PDB file of C-alpha atoms in Angstrom:
ATOM      1  CA  MET A  26     -52.292 181.588  61.813  1.00 85.00           C
ATOM      2  CA  TYR A  27     -53.214 177.830  63.509  1.00 92.00           C
ATOM      3  CA  MET A  28     -49.635 176.877  63.284  1.00 93.00           C
ATOM      4  CA  LYS A  29     -48.444 179.514  65.657  1.00 94.00           C
ATOM      5  CA  VAL A  30     -51.263 178.803  67.932  1.00 94.00           C
ATOM      6  CA  LYS A  31     -50.311 174.755  67.473  1.00 97.00           C
ATOM      7  CA  ARG A  32     -46.399 175.732  68.366  1.00 97.00           C
ATOM      8  CA  LEU A  33     -47.440 177.649  71.558  1.00 96.00           C
ATOM      9  CA  MET A  34     -49.972 174.574  72.504  1.00 96.00           C
ATOM     10  CA  ASP A  35     -46.891 172.084  71.909  1.00 97.00           C
ATOM     11  CA  ILE A  36     -44.756 173.934  74.460  1.00 97.00           C
ATOM     12  CA  LEU A  37     -47.631 174.470  76.800  1.00 97.00           C
ATOM     13  CA  LEU A  38     -48.530 171.113  76.966  1.00 96.00           C
ATOM     14  CA  SER A  39     -44.899 169.321  76.565  1.00 96.00           C
ATOM     15  CA  VAL A  40     -43.628 171.460  79.883  1.00 97.00           C
ATOM     16  CA  THR A  41     -46.643 170.267  81.705  1.00 97.00           C
ATOM     17  CA  GLY A  42     -46.554 166.460  80.536  1.00 95.00           C
ATOM     18  CA  LEU A  43     -43.096 166.450  81.561  1.00 96.00           C
ATOM     19  CA  ILE A  44     -43.340 168.074  84.710  1.00 97.00           C
ATOM     20  CA  ILE A  45     -46.247 165.329  85.562  1.00 97.00           C
ATOM     21  CA  LEU A  46     -44.596 162.662  84.354  1.00 96.00           C
ATOM     22  CA  SER A  47     -41.477 162.997  85.939  1.00 96.00           C
ATOM     23  CA  PRO A  48     -42.304 160.227  88.493  1.00 97.00           C
ATOM     24  CA  VAL A  49     -42.770 158.137  85.387  1.00 96.00           C
ATOM     25  CA  PHE A  50     -39.764 158.870  83.687  1.00 96.00           C
ATOM     26  CA  LEU A  51     -37.403 158.032  86.538  1.00 96.00           C
ATOM     27  CA  LEU A  52     -39.087 154.691  87.117  1.00 96.00           C
ATOM     28  CA  LEU A  53     -38.500 153.758  83.411  1.00 96.00           C
ATOM     29  CA  ILE A  54     -35.065 154.944  83.802  1.00 96.00           C
ATOM     30  CA  ILE A  55     -34.136 153.093  86.363  1.00 96.00           C
ATOM     31  CA  ALA A  56     -36.157 149.505  85.017  1.00 96.00           C
ATOM     32  CA  ILE A  57     -33.921 150.005  81.778  1.00 96.00           C
ATOM     33  CA  LYS A  58     -30.304 150.288  83.615  1.00 94.00           C
ATOM     34  CA  ILE A  59     -31.493 147.401  85.502  1.00 93.00           C
ATOM     35  CA  GLU A  60     -32.407 144.854  83.243  1.00 92.00           C
ATOM     36  CA  SER A  61     -29.730 145.684  80.434  1.00 89.00           C
ATOM     37  CA  LYS A  62     -26.426 147.398  79.513  1.00 87.00           C
ATOM     38  CA  GLY A  63     -26.191 150.289  77.441  1.00 91.00           C
ATOM     39  CA  PRO A  64     -27.702 153.973  77.516  1.00 94.00           C
ATOM     40  CA  VAL A  65     -31.194 154.874  78.821  1.00 96.00           C
ATOM     41  CA  LEU A  66     -31.962 156.887  75.454  1.00 95.00           C
ATOM     42  CA  PHE A  67     -31.911 155.693  72.124  1.00 92.00           C
ATOM     43  CA  LYS A  68     -31.051 158.340  69.162  1.00 93.00           C
ATOM     44  CA  GLN A  69     -32.240 157.688  65.561  1.00 91.00           C
ATOM     45  CA  LYS A  70     -31.996 159.983  62.550  1.00 94.00           C
ATOM     46  CA  ARG A  71     -35.153 160.952  61.127  1.00 96.00           C
ATOM     47  CA  VAL A  72     -36.708 163.142  58.904  1.00 97.00           C
ATOM     48  CA  GLY A  73     -38.197 166.400  60.289  1.00 97.00           C
ATOM     49  CA  ILE A  74     -40.116 169.344  58.349  1.00 96.00           C
ATOM     50  CA  ASN A  75     -38.913 169.973  54.754  1.00 96.00           C
ATOM     51  CA  LYS A  76     -36.998 166.419  55.178  1.00 97.00           C
ATOM     52  CA  THR A  77     -34.431 168.007  57.013  1.00 97.00           C
ATOM     53  CA  HIS A  78     -33.138 165.625  59.425  1.00 97.00           C
ATOM     54  CA  PHE A  79     -32.623 165.628  63.206  1.00 97.00           C
ATOM     55  CA  ASN A  80     -32.105 163.010  66.123  1.00 97.00           C
ATOM     56  CA  ILE A  81     -35.250 161.562  67.470  1.00 96.00           C
ATOM     57  CA  LEU A  82     -35.345 160.650  71.394  1.00 97.00           C
ATOM     58  CA  LYS A  83     -36.838 157.282  72.962  1.00 96.00           C
ATOM     59  CA  PHE A  84     -36.328 155.349  75.746  1.00 96.00           C
ATOM     60  CA  ARG A  85     -33.980 152.271  74.577  1.00 94.00           C
ATOM     61  CA  THR A  86     -35.993 149.069  73.803  1.00 92.00           C
ATOM     62  CA  MET A  87     -33.551 146.811  72.306  1.00 89.00           C
ATOM     63  CA  ARG A  88     -29.943 145.087  72.957  1.00 88.00           C
ATOM     64  CA  ILE A  89     -27.141 147.393  72.183  1.00 84.00           C
ATOM     65  CA  ASP A  90     -25.967 145.032  69.403  1.00 81.00           C
ATOM     66  CA  THR A  91     -29.232 145.534  67.755  1.00 77.00           C
ATOM     67  CA  PRO A  92     -28.560 146.605  63.811  1.00 76.00           C
ATOM     68  CA  LYS A  93     -28.920 150.057  63.446  1.00 72.00           C
ATOM     69  CA  ASP A  94     -31.210 151.941  61.223  1.00 64.00           C
ATOM     70  CA  THR A  95     -32.981 149.049  60.283  1.00 68.00           C
ATOM     71  CA  PRO A  96     -36.918 149.394  60.984  1.00 67.00           C
ATOM     72  CA  THR A  97     -37.924 146.720  63.401  1.00 69.00           C
ATOM     73  CA  HIS A  98     -40.148 145.184  60.923  1.00 64.00           C
ATOM     74  CA  LEU A  99     -37.060 144.718  58.940  1.00 67.00           C
ATOM     75  CA  LEU A 100     -35.451 142.668  61.516  1.00 71.00           C
ATOM     76  CA  GLU A 101     -35.761 138.906  60.817  1.00 71.00           C
ATOM     77  CA  ASN A 102     -36.279 138.216  64.072  1.00 75.00           C
ATOM     78  CA  PRO A 103     -36.944 141.323  66.142  1.00 76.00           C
ATOM     79  CA  ASP A 104     -38.030 139.521  69.489  1.00 78.00           C
ATOM     80  CA  GLN A 105     -34.618 138.380  70.230  1.00 84.00           C
ATOM     81  CA  TYR A 106     -33.319 141.852  70.370  1.00 85.00           C
ATOM     82  CA  ILE A 107     -36.199 143.321  72.492  1.00 90.00           C
ATOM     83  CA  THR A 108     -35.589 143.572  76.017  1.00 93.00           C
ATOM     84  CA  LYS A 109     -38.532 142.590  78.520  1.00 93.00           C
ATOM     85  CA  VAL A 110     -38.935 145.811  79.609  1.00 95.00           C
ATOM     86  CA  GLY A 111     -38.376 147.252  76.071  1.00 93.00           C
ATOM     87  CA  LYS A 112     -41.245 144.760  75.314  1.00 92.00           C
ATOM     88  CA  PHE A 113     -43.523 146.538  77.865  1.00 93.00           C
ATOM     89  CA  LEU A 114     -42.630 149.909  76.746  1.00 94.00           C
ATOM     90  CA  ARG A 115     -43.445 149.195  72.970  1.00 90.00           C
ATOM     91  CA  LYS A 116     -46.396 147.794  74.012  1.00 86.00           C
ATOM     92  CA  THR A 117     -47.693 151.127  76.132  1.00 87.00           C
ATOM     93  CA  SER A 118     -45.842 153.111  73.684  1.00 86.00           C
ATOM     94  CA  LEU A 119     -43.876 154.819  76.693  1.00 93.00           C
ATOM     95  CA  ASP A 120     -40.884 154.139  75.000  1.00 94.00           C
ATOM     96  CA  GLU A 121     -42.078 157.422  73.034  1.00 93.00           C
ATOM     97  CA  LEU A 122     -41.930 159.821  76.193  1.00 95.00           C
ATOM     98  CA  PRO A 123     -38.643 161.345  75.477  1.00 97.00           C
ATOM     99  CA  GLN A 124     -39.860 162.777  72.298  1.00 97.00           C
ATOM    100  CA  ILE A 125     -41.545 165.326  74.702  1.00 97.00           C
ATOM    101  CA  LEU A 126     -38.053 167.026  74.560  1.00 97.00           C
ATOM    102  CA  ASN A 127     -38.120 166.699  70.830  1.00 98.00           C
ATOM    103  CA  ILE A 128     -41.352 168.888  70.925  1.00 98.00           C
ATOM    104  CA  ILE A 129     -40.072 171.365  73.405  1.00 97.00           C
ATOM    105  CA  SER A 130     -37.133 171.932  71.165  1.00 96.00           C
ATOM    106  CA  GLY A 131     -39.414 172.458  68.198  1.00 96.00           C
ATOM    107  CA  LYS A 132     -38.294 169.493  66.085  1.00 97.00           C
ATOM    108  CA  MET A 133     -41.744 167.795  66.406  1.00 98.00           C
ATOM    109  CA  SER A 134     -45.205 168.451  67.359  1.00 97.00           C
ATOM    110  CA  ILE A 135     -47.715 166.558  69.768  1.00 97.00           C
ATOM    111  CA  ILE A 136     -49.723 165.905  66.439  1.00 97.00           C
ATOM    112  CA  GLY A 137     -48.460 165.445  62.985  1.00 97.00           C
ATOM    113  CA  PRO A 138     -47.017 162.573  60.307  1.00 96.00           C
ATOM    114  CA  ARG A 139     -44.793 160.316  62.356  1.00 95.00           C
ATOM    115  CA  PRO A 140     -41.047 160.967  61.274  1.00 96.00           C
ATOM    116  CA  ALA A 141     -39.502 158.748  58.887  1.00 94.00           C
ATOM    117  CA  LEU A 142     -36.384 157.133  59.042  1.00 92.00           C
ATOM    118  CA  TRP A 143     -33.879 158.834  57.324  1.00 93.00           C
ATOM    119  CA  ASN A 144     -33.700 155.570  54.740  1.00 91.00           C
ATOM    120  CA  GLN A 145     -37.347 155.014  54.445  1.00 92.00           C
ATOM    121  CA  TYR A 146     -37.221 156.440  50.655  1.00 94.00           C
ATOM    122  CA  ASP A 147     -39.973 154.791  49.835  1.00 95.00           C
ATOM    123  CA  LEU A 148     -42.306 156.220  52.447  1.00 95.00           C
ATOM    124  CA  ILE A 149     -40.815 159.932  51.929  1.00 97.00           C
ATOM    125  CA  ALA A 150     -41.123 159.997  48.164  1.00 97.00           C
ATOM    126  CA  GLU A 151     -45.098 159.164  49.062  1.00 97.00           C
ATOM    127  CA  ARG A 152     -45.324 161.712  51.234  1.00 97.00           C
ATOM    128  CA  ASP A 153     -44.343 164.454  48.948  1.00 97.00           C
ATOM    129  CA  LYS A 154     -47.128 163.584  46.957  1.00 96.00           C
ATOM    130  CA  TYR A 155     -49.273 164.798  49.672  1.00 96.00           C
ATOM    131  CA  ARG A 156     -47.240 167.684  51.219  1.00 96.00           C
ATOM    132  CA  ALA A 157     -46.748 165.546  54.310  1.00 97.00           C
ATOM    133  CA  ASN A 158     -43.196 166.641  54.136  1.00 97.00           C
ATOM    134  CA  ASP A 159     -43.748 169.890  54.811  1.00 96.00           C
ATOM    135  CA  ILE A 160     -45.264 169.943  58.407  1.00 96.00           C
ATOM    136  CA  PRO A 161     -43.615 169.342  61.439  1.00 97.00           C
ATOM    137  CA  PRO A 162     -43.534 165.457  62.446  1.00 97.00           C
ATOM    138  CA  GLY A 163     -45.822 164.371  65.363  1.00 97.00           C
ATOM    139  CA  LEU A 164     -45.561 162.029  68.208  1.00 95.00           C
ATOM    140  CA  THR A 165     -48.587 160.718  66.819  1.00 93.00           C
ATOM    141  CA  GLY A 166     -50.947 161.350  63.953  1.00 94.00           C
ATOM    142  CA  TRP A 167     -53.992 161.083  61.849  1.00 95.00           C
ATOM    143  CA  ALA A 168     -51.848 157.325  60.382  1.00 93.00           C
ATOM    144  CA  GLN A 169     -51.780 156.290  63.842  1.00 89.00           C
ATOM    145  CA  ILE A 170     -54.956 156.240  65.050  1.00 90.00           C
ATOM    146  CA  ASN A 171     -56.181 154.322  61.645  1.00 89.00           C
ATOM    147  CA  GLY A 172     -54.054 151.273  61.712  1.00 81.00           C
ATOM    148  CA  ARG A 173     -50.489 152.249  62.881  1.00 68.00           C
ATOM    149  CA  ASP A 174     -47.908 149.626  62.000  1.00 64.00           C
ATOM    150  CA  GLU A 175     -50.510 147.491  59.742  1.00 71.00           C
ATOM    151  CA  LEU A 176     -50.958 150.139  57.157  1.00 84.00           C
ATOM    152  CA  PRO A 177     -49.138 149.731  53.727  1.00 91.00           C
ATOM    153  CA  ILE A 178     -46.935 153.018  53.012  1.00 93.00           C
ATOM    154  CA  ALA A 179     -49.273 154.046  50.350  1.00 94.00           C
ATOM    155  CA  VAL A 180     -52.232 154.033  52.484  1.00 95.00           C
ATOM    156  CA  LYS A 181     -49.925 155.565  55.445  1.00 94.00           C
ATOM    157  CA  ALA A 182     -48.987 158.315  53.229  1.00 96.00           C
ATOM    158  CA  LYS A 183     -52.610 159.257  52.154  1.00 96.00           C
ATOM    159  CA  LEU A 184     -53.828 159.523  55.712  1.00 96.00           C
ATOM    160  CA  ASP A 185     -51.060 161.812  56.442  1.00 97.00           C
ATOM    161  CA  GLY A 186     -52.018 163.792  53.501  1.00 97.00           C
ATOM    162  CA  GLU A 187     -55.665 163.900  54.515  1.00 97.00           C
ATOM    163  CA  TYR A 188     -54.269 165.069  58.070  1.00 97.00           C
ATOM    164  CA  VAL A 189     -52.135 167.915  55.988  1.00 97.00           C
ATOM    165  CA  GLU A 190     -55.262 168.909  54.201  1.00 96.00           C
ATOM    166  CA  ARG A 191     -57.517 169.122  57.427  1.00 95.00           C
ATOM    167  CA  ILE A 192     -55.187 170.245  59.881  1.00 96.00           C
ATOM    168  CA  SER A 193     -56.735 172.401  62.917  1.00 96.00           C
ATOM    169  CA  LEU A 194     -57.318 172.465  66.493  1.00 96.00           C
ATOM    170  CA  ARG A 195     -60.605 169.928  65.813  1.00 96.00           C
ATOM    171  CA  MET A 196     -58.583 167.638  64.047  1.00 97.00           C
ATOM    172  CA  ASP A 197     -55.697 167.675  66.361  1.00 97.00           C
ATOM    173  CA  ILE A 198     -58.195 167.019  69.302  1.00 96.00           C
ATOM    174  CA  LYS A 199     -59.590 164.091  67.496  1.00 95.00           C
ATOM    175  CA  CYS A 200     -56.208 162.583  66.823  1.00 95.00           C
ATOM    176  CA  PHE A 201     -55.199 162.952  70.325  1.00 94.00           C
ATOM    177  CA  ILE A 202     -58.420 161.223  72.138  1.00 94.00           C
ATOM    178  CA  GLY A 203     -57.868 158.387  69.289  1.00 92.00           C
ATOM    179  CA  THR A 204     -54.267 157.680  70.206  1.00 89.00           C
ATOM    180  CA  LEU A 205     -55.131 157.572  74.004  1.00 87.00           C
ATOM    181  CA  ILE A 206     -57.964 154.890  72.601  1.00 87.00           C
ATOM    182  CA  SER A 207     -55.549 153.262  70.741  1.00 81.00           C
ATOM    183  CA  VAL A 208     -52.848 152.838  73.307  1.00 76.00           C
ATOM    184  CA  PHE A 209     -55.357 151.755  75.871  1.00 77.00           C
ATOM    185  CA  ARG A 210     -56.255 148.915  73.557  1.00 76.00           C
ATOM    186  CA  GLY A 211     -52.723 148.291  72.165  1.00 64.00           C
ATOM    187  CA  ASP A 212     -54.101 148.730  68.779  1.00 60.00           C
ATOM    188  CA  GLY A 213     -52.132 148.034  65.453  1.00 49.00           C
ATOM    189  CA  VAL A 214     -48.349 147.395  66.882  1.00 50.00           C
ATOM    190  CA  ILE A 215     -46.805 144.583  64.839  1.00 46.00           C
ATOM    191  CA  GLU A 216     -43.249 143.253  65.501  1.00 45.00           C
ATOM    192  CA  GLY A 217     -41.717 141.967  62.631  1.00 40.00           C
ATOM    193  CA  GLY A 218     -44.302 143.133  60.207  1.00 39.00           C
ATOM    194  CA  THR A 219     -46.118 145.846  58.393  1.00 40.00           C
ATOM    195  CA  GLY A 220     -48.648 146.522  55.733  1.00 45.00           C
ATOM    196  CA  LYS A 221     -50.671 143.498  57.284  1.00 43.00           C
ATOM    197  CA  SER A 222     -54.124 145.244  57.982  1.00 39.00           C
ATOM    198  CA  LYS A 223     -57.073 144.504  55.850  1.00 38.00           C
ATOM    199  CA  VAL A 224     -56.887 147.898  54.228  1.00 36.00           C
ATOM    200  CA  LYS A 225     -55.693 147.024  50.826  1.00 35.00           C
ATOM    201  CA  GLU A 226     -52.718 148.900  49.745  1.00 33.00           C
ATOM    202  CA  GLU A 227     -54.051 151.520  46.456  1.00 33.00           C
ATOM    203  CA  SER A 228     -52.066 150.977  43.317  1.00 26.00           C
TER     204      SER A 228
END
């Protein structure tokens, strides 16, 4: 029952957000186009509900010659590919705003496990243990407010599983508020590395 209510809230909040943030969208589009060649939006194949694939949308933060389908933390020197505007967008998480369109289309939810890259087989397999691939991925989620890029894969998947077990309006509100706090502080963002938190990966 709650999943139907959740979907309705996703639509209402996303459409409202799109209208309110339209001036921000326009400014970011202009800034991206002025600084570097290439499209404004970046599309990337990600894993959705029940391990189906979809194209996630982001504001482009890297040069067009960046290796495709490679997580930022696996690039040898990610800073050489990230644009100046892109660095700001990634630090503030504003690059994620176009995912509002993914939410409206039903490919994503506002709250849920962050969608894995199609070739992040280790993360996908680990999430299977906790049924975290069985719900729509989210713009933000429980793992994002508990470590984000810092978390080892096993810990991240376990936190995604905790969200699945506790999914409710209260949990979603907690994740939403936690995300606002994390974005304001710039918590958990690591360019060129992952799994570097003090939390130990469980065997």
